[in-house]
């Protein structure tokens, strides 16, 4: 047994929604999982965002090896503070999150200072004494992955956000077998998503949304206004599909919605039916579709 200690330093996100960030240290090596922020409450007038206290990382800057991002439907909760927490290397999950993280970091001039690594389920990377295995899990957003972090003292499972969906809309099943294998070998620590853990029952499959959307579209005689997280690509895909089925035009509104859907479309994660977008005022419909831009002016 090594004399070194394995330390977990929560920088934010425990007992609160937002500011998810956890530093894991073994000897002189530190990896950081997530760098989130939180939107202020009514008591913090004049404050735009609340970020974790990264003073520990500043004090041990030379020991920080990587920032690893896990997906979350409320994206700022896990990566909104990237411009604040600067590291030597950055590991990003999947091309979709690399694109989203790249946009978040690019606006603050960080792309020239960090190495961005795209990973996918089954990827294993070595960072100092840590071996990190990326495991596919199902969730309301695409390409979600858990982390199996092997350390000299044992395995840490960091689930990220997940929902056990037996019938996901993209047909990519939860990799329970890999997690079970780690369980058989022995896990030192499980850090799990605990949202609604105190509520009985289970969350329905994303596929259960489709018939409810169809019912709403069937009954609605005028324009529909639908709100959802911009990273809920599966939900947006169903909205596009049902809109096409019922002959309706779609307009995405909001900077985050436009950026994320454009990235998802470019990577083939969001299929856009021909002619689905409403033309923005003064722009040809084709131009609107290429940039995933639209407005309500010509929407049905």
Short mmCIF file of N, CA and C in Angstrom, two decimals, residues 148-222:
data_model
loop_
_atom_site.label_atom_id
_atom_site.label_comp_id
_atom_site.label_asym_id
_atom_site.label_seq_id
_atom_site.Cartn_x
_atom_site.Cartn_y
_atom_site.Cartn_z
N UNK A 148 -14.68 6.32 -14.94
CA UNK A 148 -14.07 5.37 -14.01
C UNK A 148 -12.62 5.80 -13.88
N UNK A 149 -12.28 6.36 -12.74
CA UNK A 149 -10.94 6.91 -12.51
C UNK A 149 -10.15 5.94 -11.64
N UNK A 150 -9.20 5.27 -12.26
CA UNK A 150 -8.37 4.32 -11.51
C UNK A 150 -7.17 5.05 -10.94
N UNK A 151 -7.02 4.94 -9.64
CA UNK A 151 -5.91 5.57 -8.92
C UNK A 151 -5.06 4.48 -8.28
N UNK A 152 -3.87 4.80 -7.80
CA UNK A 152 -3.06 3.78 -7.12
C UNK A 152 -3.73 3.17 -5.89
N UNK A 153 -4.75 3.82 -5.34
CA UNK A 153 -5.41 3.33 -4.14
C UNK A 153 -6.79 2.72 -4.42
N UNK A 154 -7.25 2.74 -5.65
CA UNK A 154 -8.55 2.18 -5.97
C UNK A 154 -9.27 2.97 -7.04
N UNK A 155 -10.47 2.52 -7.36
CA UNK A 155 -11.26 3.10 -8.46
C UNK A 155 -12.31 4.06 -7.92
N UNK A 156 -12.40 5.22 -8.55
CA UNK A 156 -13.46 6.18 -8.27
C UNK A 156 -14.41 6.19 -9.46
N UNK A 157 -15.69 6.00 -9.23
CA UNK A 157 -16.71 6.10 -10.28
C UNK A 157 -17.40 7.45 -10.13
N UNK A 158 -17.30 8.27 -11.16
CA UNK A 158 -17.98 9.56 -11.20
C UNK A 158 -19.04 9.45 -12.29
N UNK A 159 -20.31 9.37 -11.89
CA UNK A 159 -21.35 9.06 -12.88
C UNK A 159 -21.69 10.23 -13.79
N UNK A 160 -21.38 11.47 -13.37
CA UNK A 160 -21.95 12.60 -14.10
C UNK A 160 -23.46 12.53 -13.96
N UNK A 161 -24.18 13.23 -14.81
CA UNK A 161 -25.65 13.15 -14.79
C UNK A 161 -26.08 11.96 -15.64
N UNK A 162 -27.08 11.24 -15.17
CA UNK A 162 -27.56 10.10 -15.95
C UNK A 162 -29.03 9.83 -15.67
N UNK A 163 -29.65 9.11 -16.58
CA UNK A 163 -31.00 8.59 -16.42
C UNK A 163 -31.01 7.22 -17.08
N UNK A 164 -31.34 6.19 -16.34
CA UNK A 164 -31.34 4.85 -16.92
C UNK A 164 -32.55 4.74 -17.85
N UNK A 165 -32.31 4.89 -19.14
CA UNK A 165 -33.37 4.88 -20.16
C UNK A 165 -33.24 3.59 -20.97
N UNK A 166 -34.16 2.64 -20.81
CA UNK A 166 -34.06 1.37 -21.53
C UNK A 166 -34.37 1.49 -23.02
N UNK A 167 -35.01 2.60 -23.41
CA UNK A 167 -35.36 2.79 -24.83
C UNK A 167 -34.97 4.19 -25.29
N UNK A 168 -33.68 4.53 -25.29
CA UNK A 168 -33.26 5.88 -25.69
C UNK A 168 -33.58 6.14 -27.15
N UNK A 169 -33.85 7.39 -27.47
CA UNK A 169 -34.25 7.73 -28.84
C UNK A 169 -33.13 7.53 -29.85
N UNK A 170 -31.87 7.57 -29.39
CA UNK A 170 -30.76 7.34 -30.33
C UNK A 170 -30.30 5.89 -30.34
N UNK A 171 -31.01 5.03 -29.58
CA UNK A 171 -30.72 3.59 -29.52
C UNK A 171 -29.34 3.26 -28.95
N UNK A 172 -28.71 4.23 -28.27
CA UNK A 172 -27.43 3.99 -27.61
C UNK A 172 -27.71 3.65 -26.15
N UNK A 173 -27.57 2.37 -25.80
CA UNK A 173 -27.97 1.92 -24.47
C UNK A 173 -26.95 2.27 -23.40
N UNK A 174 -27.43 2.39 -22.19
CA UNK A 174 -26.60 2.61 -21.00
C UNK A 174 -25.63 1.43 -20.87
N UNK A 175 -24.35 1.71 -20.74
CA UNK A 175 -23.34 0.65 -20.65
C UNK A 175 -23.25 0.13 -19.22
N UNK A 176 -24.30 -0.57 -18.80
CA UNK A 176 -24.33 -1.12 -17.46
C UNK A 176 -23.32 -2.23 -17.27
N UNK A 177 -22.96 -2.92 -18.36
CA UNK A 177 -22.02 -4.04 -18.26
C UNK A 177 -20.65 -3.58 -17.79
N UNK A 178 -20.18 -2.46 -18.34
CA UNK A 178 -18.87 -1.96 -17.94
C UNK A 178 -18.88 -1.52 -16.48
N UNK A 179 -19.94 -0.85 -16.07
CA UNK A 179 -20.04 -0.45 -14.67
C UNK A 179 -20.10 -1.68 -13.76
N UNK A 180 -20.81 -2.72 -14.21
CA UNK A 180 -20.90 -3.96 -13.41
C UNK A 180 -19.53 -4.61 -13.27
N UNK A 181 -18.72 -4.55 -14.34
CA UNK A 181 -17.38 -5.12 -14.28
C UNK A 181 -16.52 -4.40 -13.24
N UNK A 182 -16.63 -3.08 -13.23
CA UNK A 182 -15.89 -2.33 -12.21
C UNK A 182 -16.41 -2.70 -10.81
N UNK A 183 -17.71 -2.91 -10.69
CA UNK A 183 -18.28 -3.29 -9.41
C UNK A 183 -17.74 -4.63 -8.92
N UNK A 184 -17.58 -5.58 -9.84
CA UNK A 184 -17.05 -6.89 -9.47
C UNK A 184 -15.61 -6.78 -8.98
N UNK A 185 -14.84 -5.90 -9.62
CA UNK A 185 -13.44 -5.75 -9.25
C UNK A 185 -13.27 -4.96 -7.95
N UNK A 186 -14.26 -4.15 -7.64
CA UNK A 186 -14.20 -3.37 -6.41
C UNK A 186 -14.04 -1.89 -6.70
N UNK A 187 -14.88 -1.08 -6.09
CA UNK A 187 -14.86 0.37 -6.27
C UNK A 187 -14.58 1.03 -4.92
N UNK A 188 -13.61 1.90 -4.91
CA UNK A 188 -13.24 2.61 -3.68
C UNK A 188 -14.29 3.65 -3.31
N UNK A 189 -14.79 4.39 -4.32
CA UNK A 189 -15.73 5.48 -4.06
C UNK A 189 -16.66 5.67 -5.25
N UNK A 190 -17.95 5.82 -4.96
CA UNK A 190 -18.94 6.15 -5.98
C UNK A 190 -19.41 7.58 -5.74
N UNK A 191 -19.23 8.44 -6.75
CA UNK A 191 -19.77 9.80 -6.72
C UNK A 191 -20.87 9.85 -7.76
N UNK A 192 -22.11 9.89 -7.29
CA UNK A 192 -23.26 9.70 -8.19
C UNK A 192 -24.16 10.91 -8.25
N UNK A 193 -24.74 11.11 -9.43
CA UNK A 193 -25.82 12.09 -9.58
C UNK A 193 -26.93 11.71 -8.61
N UNK A 194 -27.43 12.67 -7.84
CA UNK A 194 -28.45 12.36 -6.83
C UNK A 194 -29.72 13.16 -7.00
N UNK A 195 -29.90 13.80 -8.16
CA UNK A 195 -31.10 14.60 -8.38
C UNK A 195 -32.35 13.72 -8.27
N UNK A 196 -33.30 14.11 -7.42
CA UNK A 196 -34.56 13.39 -7.21
C UNK A 196 -34.37 12.00 -6.62
N UNK A 197 -33.22 11.74 -6.00
CA UNK A 197 -32.96 10.41 -5.46
C UNK A 197 -33.92 10.07 -4.33
N UNK A 198 -34.49 11.09 -3.68
CA UNK A 198 -35.40 10.85 -2.57
C UNK A 198 -36.85 10.68 -3.01
N UNK A 199 -37.08 10.66 -4.33
CA UNK A 199 -38.43 10.48 -4.84
C UNK A 199 -38.62 9.05 -5.32
N UNK A 200 -39.71 8.39 -4.95
CA UNK A 200 -39.94 7.00 -5.39
C UNK A 200 -40.25 6.94 -6.88
N UNK A 201 -40.10 5.74 -7.45
CA UNK A 201 -40.42 5.54 -8.86
C UNK A 201 -39.22 5.74 -9.76
N UNK A 202 -39.50 5.99 -11.04
CA UNK A 202 -38.44 6.14 -12.02
C UNK A 202 -38.84 7.18 -13.05
N UNK A 203 -37.86 7.68 -13.78
CA UNK A 203 -38.13 8.67 -14.82
C UNK A 203 -38.46 7.95 -16.12
N UNK A 204 -39.49 8.38 -16.79
CA UNK A 204 -39.90 7.74 -18.04
C UNK A 204 -38.86 7.94 -19.13
N UNK A 205 -38.89 7.06 -20.11
CA UNK A 205 -38.00 7.15 -21.25
C UNK A 205 -38.29 8.42 -22.04
N UNK A 206 -37.26 8.92 -22.71
CA UNK A 206 -37.43 10.09 -23.58
C UNK A 206 -38.47 9.82 -24.66
N UNK A 207 -38.61 8.57 -25.05
CA UNK A 207 -39.60 8.23 -26.08
C UNK A 207 -41.03 8.51 -25.64
N UNK A 208 -41.27 8.59 -24.34
CA UNK A 208 -42.61 8.87 -23.84
C UNK A 208 -43.05 10.29 -24.18
N UNK A 209 -42.08 11.15 -24.55
CA UNK A 209 -42.41 12.54 -24.87
C UNK A 209 -43.12 12.64 -26.22
N UNK A 210 -42.77 11.76 -27.16
CA UNK A 210 -43.28 11.87 -28.54
C UNK A 210 -44.81 11.87 -28.62
N UNK A 211 -45.52 10.89 -28.04
CA UNK A 211 -46.99 10.93 -28.15
C UNK A 211 -47.62 12.15 -27.49
N UNK A 212 -46.99 12.68 -26.46
CA UNK A 212 -47.53 13.87 -25.80
C UNK A 212 -47.33 15.10 -26.69
N UNK A 213 -46.18 15.16 -27.34
CA UNK A 213 -45.98 16.25 -28.29
C UNK A 213 -46.99 16.17 -29.43
N UNK A 214 -47.21 14.98 -29.93
CA UNK A 214 -48.16 14.81 -31.04
C UNK A 214 -49.55 15.25 -30.64
N UNK A 215 -49.94 14.96 -29.40
CA UNK A 215 -51.26 15.37 -28.92
C UNK A 215 -51.37 16.89 -28.87
N UNK A 216 -50.31 17.54 -28.39
CA UNK A 216 -50.30 19.01 -28.32
C UNK A 216 -50.36 19.62 -29.72
N UNK A 217 -49.55 19.08 -30.63
CA UNK A 217 -49.54 19.60 -32.00
C UNK A 217 -50.90 19.39 -32.66
N UNK A 218 -51.54 18.28 -32.37
CA UNK A 218 -52.83 17.97 -32.99
C UNK A 218 -53.90 18.95 -32.52
N UNK A 219 -53.87 19.32 -31.22
CA UNK A 219 -54.90 20.16 -30.65
C UNK A 219 -54.65 21.66 -30.85
N UNK A 220 -53.40 22.04 -31.02
CA UNK A 220 -53.07 23.47 -31.12
C UNK A 220 -53.42 24.01 -32.50
N UNK A 221 -54.22 25.06 -32.53
CA UNK A 221 -54.63 25.65 -33.80
C UNK A 221 -53.72 26.79 -34.21
N UNK A 222 -52.98 27.36 -33.25
CA UNK A 222 -52.12 28.48 -33.58
C UNK A 222 -50.67 28.15 -33.24
#
